[in-house]
Amino acid sequence: MLLRPARTSLQTTCLLYQMESEKSSEILKYFNFMWQTMKKLFSITLILIAVLQISLTSAFATESVSFEMQNADMKPNRLFSVALSAKSVNRLSAATFEFTYDPDYIEFRKVKTVNNGSKIQVNKKSGKVKVVFLNSEGQNISGGSDVLTLDFKTIKEGTAYIDYTVNQCVDSDVNFMDVGSCTASCIRIYKNASGTVSGGISSSSNENSTQATGKGGKSKHPTEPTTVNASDDKYIDYNPIKDKQIKFFLAGMGITAGCLAILAVAYAIGKKSAQKKAEKEKNHNDKTIENKTSDD
């Protein structure tokens, strides 16, 4: 009769110990489940970021546009006009040009647009003319079209070149356009010149054009075909749309990595706390069993 209460107390303690152990095990299982769930969620997040990056790259993919200026054979002390042509599958809505020439051989007079819907802003200095081209609806240049005409006057015999840089080309959908080939204008001035103007994208094969890479481009003389590195042109900046894509992608990757790191630390702390709690409860239950056994 005296042993029955002791056995009952011991059984109760063992039952409590088993329940606490099961509770601690459930806590650990819960943390493991949460960790596996978070890993799956962030794996899906990484996949979505990659898909979004590909989508943005496709959405903001740019078409290239080519430019070419006409050449001229002129006598000294003559007025003449040369056209700047453009060609692209997209409509041209904006571009910035900077023309340079030798003022010892030719004198700049004026520049004007060919399309009535186009507007320009002109800033001229000796040997240099900067033109900002704007067309709200976008000029159709799919088949090659004159965009600007520049008027000059010849001064003395010799050969002069009209070079130019192009940047900030935008199409009618407000997307930046990469500049492909750019061909400068060659002006030959001599006494028996024919007084003719020739060239342009619409009537030239453009075989001697200078291929430029990147958002902007710089022309070279048609007799000196070379490859231009866009990074060497001080007037060329990086494409803002592409910069944003890169920054967005890197920011997304950084945020994802940071969240994973925080979750890993939280999981480690939670697991360690659960283990300490389980050990503490185990030690407490062991002491309780020992006390009960000694009392019995």
Short mmCIF file of N, CA, C and O in Angstrom, two decimals, residues 60-67 87-88 90 166 168-170 175-182 211-217 237-239 242:
data_model
loop_
_atom_site.label_atom_id
_atom_site.label_comp_id
_atom_site.label_asym_id
_atom_site.label_seq_id
_atom_site.Cartn_x
_atom_site.Cartn_y
_atom_site.Cartn_z
N PHE A 60 12.96 46.46 -73.01
CA PHE A 60 13.70 47.68 -73.30
C PHE A 60 14.78 47.48 -74.36
O PHE A 60 15.71 48.25 -74.47
N ALA A 61 14.67 46.39 -75.11
CA ALA A 61 15.65 46.15 -76.17
C ALA A 61 15.58 47.29 -77.18
O ALA A 61 14.51 47.74 -77.57
N THR A 62 16.75 47.77 -77.60
CA THR A 62 16.79 48.93 -78.47
C THR A 62 17.15 48.53 -79.89
O THR A 62 17.88 47.57 -80.12
N GLU A 63 16.63 49.29 -80.83
CA GLU A 63 16.99 49.12 -82.23
C GLU A 63 18.09 50.14 -82.55
O GLU A 63 18.21 51.18 -81.93
N SER A 64 18.90 49.83 -83.54
CA SER A 64 19.98 50.74 -83.92
C SER A 64 19.51 51.68 -85.03
O SER A 64 18.57 51.40 -85.76
N VAL A 65 20.20 52.80 -85.13
CA VAL A 65 19.92 53.78 -86.17
C VAL A 65 21.25 54.18 -86.81
O VAL A 65 22.25 54.36 -86.12
N SER A 66 21.26 54.30 -88.13
CA SER A 66 22.47 54.66 -88.88
C SER A 66 22.33 56.07 -89.45
O SER A 66 21.23 56.50 -89.79
N PHE A 67 23.47 56.77 -89.54
CA PHE A 67 23.48 58.14 -90.05
C PHE A 67 24.55 58.26 -91.15
O PHE A 67 25.61 57.62 -91.09
N LYS A 87 18.51 56.12 -90.84
CA LYS A 87 17.77 54.93 -91.24
C LYS A 87 17.61 54.00 -90.04
O LYS A 87 18.59 53.66 -89.37
N SER A 88 16.36 53.59 -89.78
CA SER A 88 16.06 52.67 -88.69
C SER A 88 14.64 52.14 -88.88
O SER A 88 13.81 52.78 -89.52
N ASN A 90 12.63 51.92 -86.47
CA ASN A 90 11.83 52.73 -85.56
C ASN A 90 11.81 54.19 -86.01
O ASN A 90 12.69 54.64 -86.74
N VAL A 166 26.82 61.75 -82.38
CA VAL A 166 25.38 61.55 -82.16
C VAL A 166 25.18 60.87 -80.82
O VAL A 166 25.88 59.90 -80.50
N GLN A 168 21.98 60.32 -77.39
CA GLN A 168 20.61 60.52 -76.87
C GLN A 168 19.57 60.35 -77.96
O GLN A 168 18.63 61.16 -78.08
N CYS A 169 19.71 59.30 -78.76
CA CYS A 169 18.69 59.02 -79.79
C CYS A 169 17.50 58.29 -79.15
O CYS A 169 17.69 57.28 -78.46
N VAL A 170 16.31 58.80 -79.39
CA VAL A 170 15.10 58.25 -78.79
C VAL A 170 14.07 58.00 -79.88
O VAL A 170 13.91 58.84 -80.79
N ASN A 175 12.03 55.00 -76.22
CA ASN A 175 13.11 54.06 -75.94
C ASN A 175 14.38 54.56 -76.59
O ASN A 175 14.35 55.11 -77.69
N PHE A 176 15.51 54.39 -75.90
CA PHE A 176 16.77 54.82 -76.46
C PHE A 176 17.18 53.90 -77.62
O PHE A 176 16.91 52.71 -77.59
N MET A 177 17.83 54.48 -78.60
CA MET A 177 18.27 53.74 -79.79
C MET A 177 19.79 53.76 -79.85
O MET A 177 20.42 54.82 -79.71
N ASP A 178 20.38 52.58 -80.06
CA ASP A 178 21.83 52.52 -80.25
C ASP A 178 22.18 53.07 -81.63
O ASP A 178 21.43 52.89 -82.59
N VAL A 179 23.33 53.73 -81.72
CA VAL A 179 23.78 54.28 -83.00
C VAL A 179 24.66 53.24 -83.68
O VAL A 179 25.62 52.74 -83.09
N GLY A 180 24.30 52.92 -84.93
CA GLY A 180 25.07 51.95 -85.69
C GLY A 180 26.19 52.63 -86.46
O GLY A 180 27.18 53.05 -85.89
N SER A 181 26.04 52.79 -87.76
CA SER A 181 27.09 53.38 -88.59
C SER A 181 26.90 54.89 -88.71
O SER A 181 25.78 55.38 -88.77
N CYS A 182 28.03 55.59 -88.76
CA CYS A 182 28.02 57.05 -88.95
C CYS A 182 29.08 57.41 -89.99
O CYS A 182 30.25 57.07 -89.83
N GLN A 211 31.57 51.98 -88.15
CA GLN A 211 30.68 51.27 -87.25
C GLN A 211 30.96 51.69 -85.82
O GLN A 211 32.09 51.62 -85.34
N ALA A 212 29.95 52.16 -85.13
CA ALA A 212 30.10 52.57 -83.74
C ALA A 212 29.28 51.67 -82.85
O ALA A 212 28.27 51.13 -83.27
N THR A 213 29.72 51.50 -81.62
CA THR A 213 28.99 50.65 -80.69
C THR A 213 28.50 51.49 -79.52
O THR A 213 29.06 52.52 -79.21
N GLY A 214 27.47 51.00 -78.84
CA GLY A 214 26.96 51.72 -77.69
C GLY A 214 25.82 52.63 -78.06
O GLY A 214 25.31 52.62 -79.18
N LYS A 215 25.42 53.47 -77.11
CA LYS A 215 24.26 54.32 -77.31
C LYS A 215 24.53 55.41 -78.34
O LYS A 215 23.67 55.77 -79.12
N GLY A 216 25.73 55.97 -78.32
CA GLY A 216 26.05 57.06 -79.21
C GLY A 216 27.05 56.65 -80.27
O GLY A 216 27.54 55.54 -80.29
N GLY A 217 27.37 57.56 -81.17
CA GLY A 217 28.32 57.25 -82.22
C GLY A 217 29.05 58.49 -82.67
O GLY A 217 28.60 59.62 -82.46
N ASP A 237 27.28 58.89 -73.19
CA ASP A 237 27.03 58.43 -71.83
C ASP A 237 26.47 57.02 -71.91
O ASP A 237 26.09 56.54 -72.96
N TYR A 238 26.41 56.36 -70.76
CA TYR A 238 25.81 55.04 -70.74
C TYR A 238 24.30 55.16 -70.88
O TYR A 238 23.70 56.15 -70.49
N ASN A 239 23.72 54.10 -71.44
CA ASN A 239 22.27 54.07 -71.63
C ASN A 239 21.56 54.07 -70.28
O ASN A 239 21.73 53.13 -69.50
N LYS A 242 19.46 50.85 -69.56
CA LYS A 242 20.26 49.69 -69.23
C LYS A 242 20.85 49.82 -67.85
O LYS A 242 20.99 48.84 -67.11
#
